[in-house]
């Protein structure tokens, strides 16, 4: 069975500092991994995805994610956090048996303080 | 202006009522999805459709029904059989249909409908 885990309910970081939001995954085949961001009472916005190739994936708004196969992780990172980055972040994995199914983590709330 | 629209933004339901949530997309996507979001639980799949006139149950389909008569539209009905319907409902779409080659496609989400039972 496929799944993702986001071990932190909340991450606090000061503006200008680097941020990391953690995600680990479990899949039976090749992992197709995604990060989304959600602002209050809004839908999810796509940030980036890993399919194959370079382990460091660059996405929208200066975010990047590092794929680590040995640790089965796909952590979201940004070198310098902005207050406007404060939101709810979701990691997701695509089902390798049914490409139309995605499994989402429980979400991590990122708080960036000025 | 392409995208996914959901209506209404807020919906209130009385006990025993059926309500229908609208989802429309003009992205020419084959696949559409309905998710339910509860605090601290992430998103859970209710139903999905790979193609017109076909849909499959997700992980929490009980108490819900859908139809896919047009490619652009995938309405969700929350029936009176759904005992705890208060939640935020999200519709999504992607190019991926049944083809294996579409496995890398991304889902795109609508703005959501917040349903509250009175």
GROMACS .gro file of C-alpha atoms in nm:
model
  232
    1UNK     CA    1   0.000   0.000   0.000
    2UNK     CA    2   0.115   0.352  -0.076
    3UNK     CA    3   0.131   0.623   0.188
    4UNK     CA    4   0.306   0.940   0.292
    5UNK     CA    5   0.376   1.072   0.640
    6UNK     CA    6   0.435   1.426   0.753
    7UNK     CA    7   0.578   1.390   1.105
    8UNK     CA    8   0.536   1.754   1.206
    9UNK     CA    9   0.196   1.913   1.254
   10UNK     CA   10   0.358   2.255   1.268
   11UNK     CA   11   0.688   2.417   1.178
   12UNK     CA   12   0.790   2.759   1.307
   13UNK     CA   13   1.066   2.960   1.143
   14UNK     CA   14   1.181   3.321   1.144
   15UNK     CA   15   1.162   3.524   0.826
   16UNK     CA   16   1.487   3.504   0.632
   17UNK     CA   17   1.587   3.170   0.782
   18UNK     CA   18   1.589   2.846   0.583
   19UNK     CA   19   1.286   2.620   0.619
   20UNK     CA   20   1.233   2.246   0.588
   21UNK     CA   21   0.901   2.062   0.586
   22UNK     CA   22   0.945   1.687   0.617
   23UNK     CA   23   0.780   1.406   0.425
   24UNK     CA   24   0.850   1.034   0.414
   25UNK     CA   25   0.686   0.790   0.177
   26UNK     CA   26   0.610   0.425   0.129
   27UNK     CA   27   0.544   0.290  -0.220
   28UNK     CA   28   0.563  -0.047  -0.386
   29UNK     CA   29   0.710   0.080  -0.713
   30UNK     CA   30   0.874   0.396  -0.842
   31UNK     CA   31   0.764   0.695  -0.635
   32UNK     CA   32   0.584   0.985  -0.799
   33UNK     CA   33   0.589   1.254  -0.530
   34UNK     CA   34   0.422   1.594  -0.508
   35UNK     CA   35   0.410   1.897  -0.282
   36UNK     CA   36   0.108   2.126  -0.257
   37UNK     CA   37   0.037   2.440  -0.056
   38UNK     CA   38  -0.299   2.547   0.081
   39UNK     CA   39  -0.392   2.894   0.204
   40UNK     CA   40  -0.692   2.933   0.440
   41UNK     CA   41  -1.025   2.836   0.283
   42UNK     CA   42  -0.863   2.781  -0.055
   43UNK     CA   43  -0.787   2.485  -0.275
   44UNK     CA   44  -0.445   2.325  -0.302
   45UNK     CA   45  -0.184   2.479  -0.527
   46UNK     CA   46   0.080   2.264  -0.694
   47UNK     CA   47   0.439   2.346  -0.592
   48UNK     CA   48   0.657   2.076  -0.744
   49UNK     CA   49   0.689   1.708  -0.824
   50UNK     CA   50   0.949   1.436  -0.846
   51UNK     CA   51   0.917   1.178  -1.119
   52UNK     CA   52   1.270   1.076  -1.205
   53UNK     CA   53   1.613   1.230  -1.261
   54UNK     CA   54   1.783   1.483  -1.035
   55UNK     CA   55   1.722   1.436  -0.666
   56UNK     CA   56   1.681   1.810  -0.616
   57UNK     CA   57   1.360   1.937  -0.768
   58UNK     CA   58   1.290   2.307  -0.807
   59UNK     CA   59   0.938   2.441  -0.797
   60UNK     CA   60   0.724   2.749  -0.761
   61UNK     CA   61   0.786   3.048  -0.528
   62UNK     CA   62   1.150   2.951  -0.464
   63UNK     CA   63   1.068   2.614  -0.311
   64UNK     CA   64   1.268   2.301  -0.379
   65UNK     CA   65   1.251   1.944  -0.257
   66UNK     CA   66   1.514   1.681  -0.207
   67UNK     CA   67   1.437   1.321  -0.297
   68UNK     CA   68   1.631   1.067  -0.092
   69UNK     CA   69   1.566   0.709  -0.195
   70UNK     CA   70   1.764   0.544   0.085
   71UNK     CA   71   1.575   0.740   0.350
   72UNK     CA   72   1.245   0.731   0.155
   73UNK     CA   73   1.209   1.103   0.210
   74UNK     CA   74   1.100   1.400   0.003
   75UNK     CA   75   1.156   1.707   0.221
   76UNK     CA   76   1.042   2.050   0.107
   77UNK     CA   77   1.294   2.331   0.148
   78UNK     CA   78   1.342   2.701   0.091
   79UNK     CA   79   1.667   2.891   0.155
   80UNK     CA   80   1.501   3.204   0.294
   81UNK     CA   81   1.148   3.200   0.434
   82UNK     CA   82   0.895   3.478   0.381
   83UNK     CA   83   0.601   3.567   0.604
   84UNK     CA   84   0.380   3.505   0.300
   85UNK     CA   85   0.496   3.140   0.295
   86UNK     CA   86   0.285   3.078   0.604
   87UNK     CA   87   0.031   2.815   0.497
   88UNK     CA   88  -0.056   2.446   0.513
   89UNK     CA   89   0.170   2.216   0.311
   90UNK     CA   90   0.078   1.871   0.185
   91UNK     CA   91   0.299   1.596   0.054
   92UNK     CA   92   0.137   1.343  -0.181
   93UNK     CA   93   0.232   1.022  -0.360
   94UNK     CA   94   0.071   0.873  -0.666
   95UNK     CA   95  -0.047   0.513  -0.645
   96UNK     CA   96   0.190   0.307  -0.859
   97UNK     CA   97  -0.083   0.054  -0.938
   98UNK     CA   98  -0.364   0.301  -1.006
   99UNK     CA   99  -0.233   0.623  -1.155
  100UNK     CA  100  -0.557   0.801  -1.082
  101UNK     CA  101  -0.523   0.771  -0.706
  102UNK     CA  102  -0.315   0.995  -0.485
  103UNK     CA  103  -0.238   0.962  -0.117
  104UNK     CA  104  -0.193   1.278   0.086
  105UNK     CA  105  -0.014   1.338   0.412
  106UNK     CA  106  -0.196   1.499   0.702
  107UNK     CA  107  -0.041   1.837   0.632
  108UNK     CA  108   0.214   2.059   0.806
  109UNK     CA  109   0.130   2.412   0.909
  110UNK     CA  110   0.420   2.646   0.840
  111UNK     CA  111   0.439   2.963   1.048
  112UNK     CA  112   0.692   3.223   0.941
  113UNK     CA  113   0.738   3.497   1.199
  114UNK     CA  114   0.860   3.846   1.103
  115UNK     CA  115  -0.913   3.194  -1.820
  116UNK     CA  116  -0.871   2.823  -1.756
  117UNK     CA  117  -0.926   2.647  -1.430
  118UNK     CA  118  -1.155   2.458  -1.197
  119UNK     CA  119  -1.456   2.620  -1.036
  120UNK     CA  120  -1.659   2.493  -0.744
  121UNK     CA  121  -1.988   2.625  -0.622
  122UNK     CA  122  -2.118   2.726  -0.385
  123UNK     CA  123  -1.829   2.841  -0.167
  124UNK     CA  124  -2.035   2.783   0.148
  125UNK     CA  125  -2.327   2.544   0.184
  126UNK     CA  126  -2.553   2.470   0.476
  127UNK     CA  127  -2.752   2.151   0.501
  128UNK     CA  128  -3.029   2.050   0.731
  129UNK     CA  129  -3.047   1.701   0.874
  130UNK     CA  130  -3.195   1.455   0.621
  131UNK     CA  131  -3.133   1.672   0.316
  132UNK     CA  132  -2.941   1.581   0.006
  133UNK     CA  133  -2.717   1.855  -0.134
  134UNK     CA  134  -2.518   1.874  -0.455
  135UNK     CA  135  -2.179   2.038  -0.491
  136UNK     CA  136  -2.079   2.161  -0.833
  137UNK     CA  137  -1.739   2.117  -0.999
  138UNK     CA  138  -1.661   2.243  -1.348
  139UNK     CA  139  -1.330   2.249  -1.536
  140UNK     CA  140  -1.232   2.398  -1.870
  141UNK     CA  141  -0.884   2.246  -1.880
  142UNK     CA  142  -0.992   1.962  -2.111
  143UNK     CA  143  -0.884   1.715  -1.844
  144UNK     CA  144  -1.002   1.356  -1.862
  145UNK     CA  145  -0.980   1.270  -1.492
  146UNK     CA  146  -1.170   1.438  -1.210
  147UNK     CA  147  -1.171   1.376  -0.836
  148UNK     CA  148  -1.356   1.461  -0.516
  149UNK     CA  149  -1.177   1.483  -0.183
  150UNK     CA  150  -1.293   1.552   0.165
  151UNK     CA  151  -1.071   1.751   0.401
  152UNK     CA  152  -1.109   1.739   0.778
  153UNK     CA  153  -0.877   1.918   1.020
  154UNK     CA  154  -0.559   1.723   1.088
  155UNK     CA  155  -0.650   1.441   0.851
  156UNK     CA  156  -0.530   1.559   0.514
  157UNK     CA  157  -0.736   1.477   0.207
  158UNK     CA  158  -0.940   1.162   0.162
  159UNK     CA  159  -1.062   1.045  -0.177
  160UNK     CA  160  -1.439   1.013  -0.217
  161UNK     CA  161  -1.485   0.935  -0.588
  162UNK     CA  162  -1.288   0.971  -0.906
  163UNK     CA  163  -1.364   0.952  -1.275
  164UNK     CA  164  -1.120   0.870  -1.551
  165UNK     CA  165  -1.358   0.933  -1.838
  166UNK     CA  166  -1.712   1.045  -1.914
  167UNK     CA  167  -1.986   0.808  -1.793
  168UNK     CA  168  -1.745   0.619  -1.572
  169UNK     CA  169  -1.645   0.666  -1.209
  170UNK     CA  170  -1.499   0.466  -0.922
  171UNK     CA  171  -1.535   0.475  -0.547
  172UNK     CA  172  -1.251   0.612  -0.343
  173UNK     CA  173  -1.173   0.539   0.018
  174UNK     CA  174  -1.479   0.705   0.176
  175UNK     CA  175  -1.759   0.679  -0.082
  176UNK     CA  176  -2.038   0.579   0.157
  177UNK     CA  177  -2.309   0.844   0.174
  178UNK     CA  178  -2.195   1.016  -0.145
  179UNK     CA  179  -2.287   0.985  -0.512
  180UNK     CA  180  -2.149   1.134  -0.834
  181UNK     CA  181  -2.220   1.155  -1.204
  182UNK     CA  182  -2.000   1.228  -1.504
  183UNK     CA  183  -2.228   1.305  -1.797
  184UNK     CA  184  -1.996   1.567  -1.944
  185UNK     CA  185  -1.618   1.590  -1.952
  186UNK     CA  186  -1.629   1.933  -1.792
  187UNK     CA  187  -1.854   1.851  -1.499
  188UNK     CA  188  -1.835   1.617  -1.199
  189UNK     CA  189  -2.104   1.701  -0.941
  190UNK     CA  190  -2.100   1.544  -0.596
  191UNK     CA  191  -2.420   1.472  -0.403
  192UNK     CA  192  -2.396   1.440  -0.028
  193UNK     CA  193  -2.688   1.225   0.073
  194UNK     CA  194  -2.871   1.195   0.402
  195UNK     CA  195  -2.688   0.864   0.450
  196UNK     CA  196  -2.365   1.053   0.516
  197UNK     CA  197  -2.378   1.090   0.892
  198UNK     CA  198  -2.100   1.341   0.939
  199UNK     CA  199  -2.089   1.557   0.628
  200UNK     CA  200  -1.950   1.877   0.778
  201UNK     CA  201  -1.616   1.925   0.601
  202UNK     CA  202  -1.430   2.110   0.329
  203UNK     CA  203  -1.480   1.947  -0.012
  204UNK     CA  204  -1.222   1.979  -0.286
  205UNK     CA  205  -1.256   1.893  -0.651
  206UNK     CA  206  -0.951   1.827  -0.868
  207UNK     CA  207  -0.871   1.730  -1.223
  208UNK     CA  208  -0.577   1.599  -1.420
  209UNK     CA  209  -0.497   1.505  -1.777
  210UNK     CA  210  -0.440   1.148  -1.673
  211UNK     CA  211  -0.704   0.907  -1.783
  212UNK     CA  212  -0.654   0.537  -1.817
  213UNK     CA  213  -0.330   0.563  -2.009
  214UNK     CA  214  -0.013   0.448  -1.836
  215UNK     CA  215   0.183   0.726  -2.001
  216UNK     CA  216  -0.009   0.983  -1.807
  217UNK     CA  217   0.129   0.870  -1.474
  218UNK     CA  218   0.337   1.181  -1.419
  219UNK     CA  219   0.049   1.424  -1.451
  220UNK     CA  220  -0.036   1.668  -1.177
  221UNK     CA  221  -0.370   1.724  -1.011
  222UNK     CA  222  -0.512   2.076  -1.013
  223UNK     CA  223  -0.759   2.180  -0.747
  224UNK     CA  224  -1.065   2.399  -0.728
  225UNK     CA  225  -1.117   2.656  -0.448
  226UNK     CA  226  -1.334   2.422  -0.240
  227UNK     CA  227  -1.683   2.417  -0.086
  228UNK     CA  228  -1.733   2.429   0.288
  229UNK     CA  229  -2.037   2.225   0.389
  230UNK     CA  230  -2.192   2.268   0.731
  231UNK     CA  231  -2.478   2.066   0.875
  232UNK     CA  232  -2.719   2.270   1.080
   0.00000   0.00000   0.00000
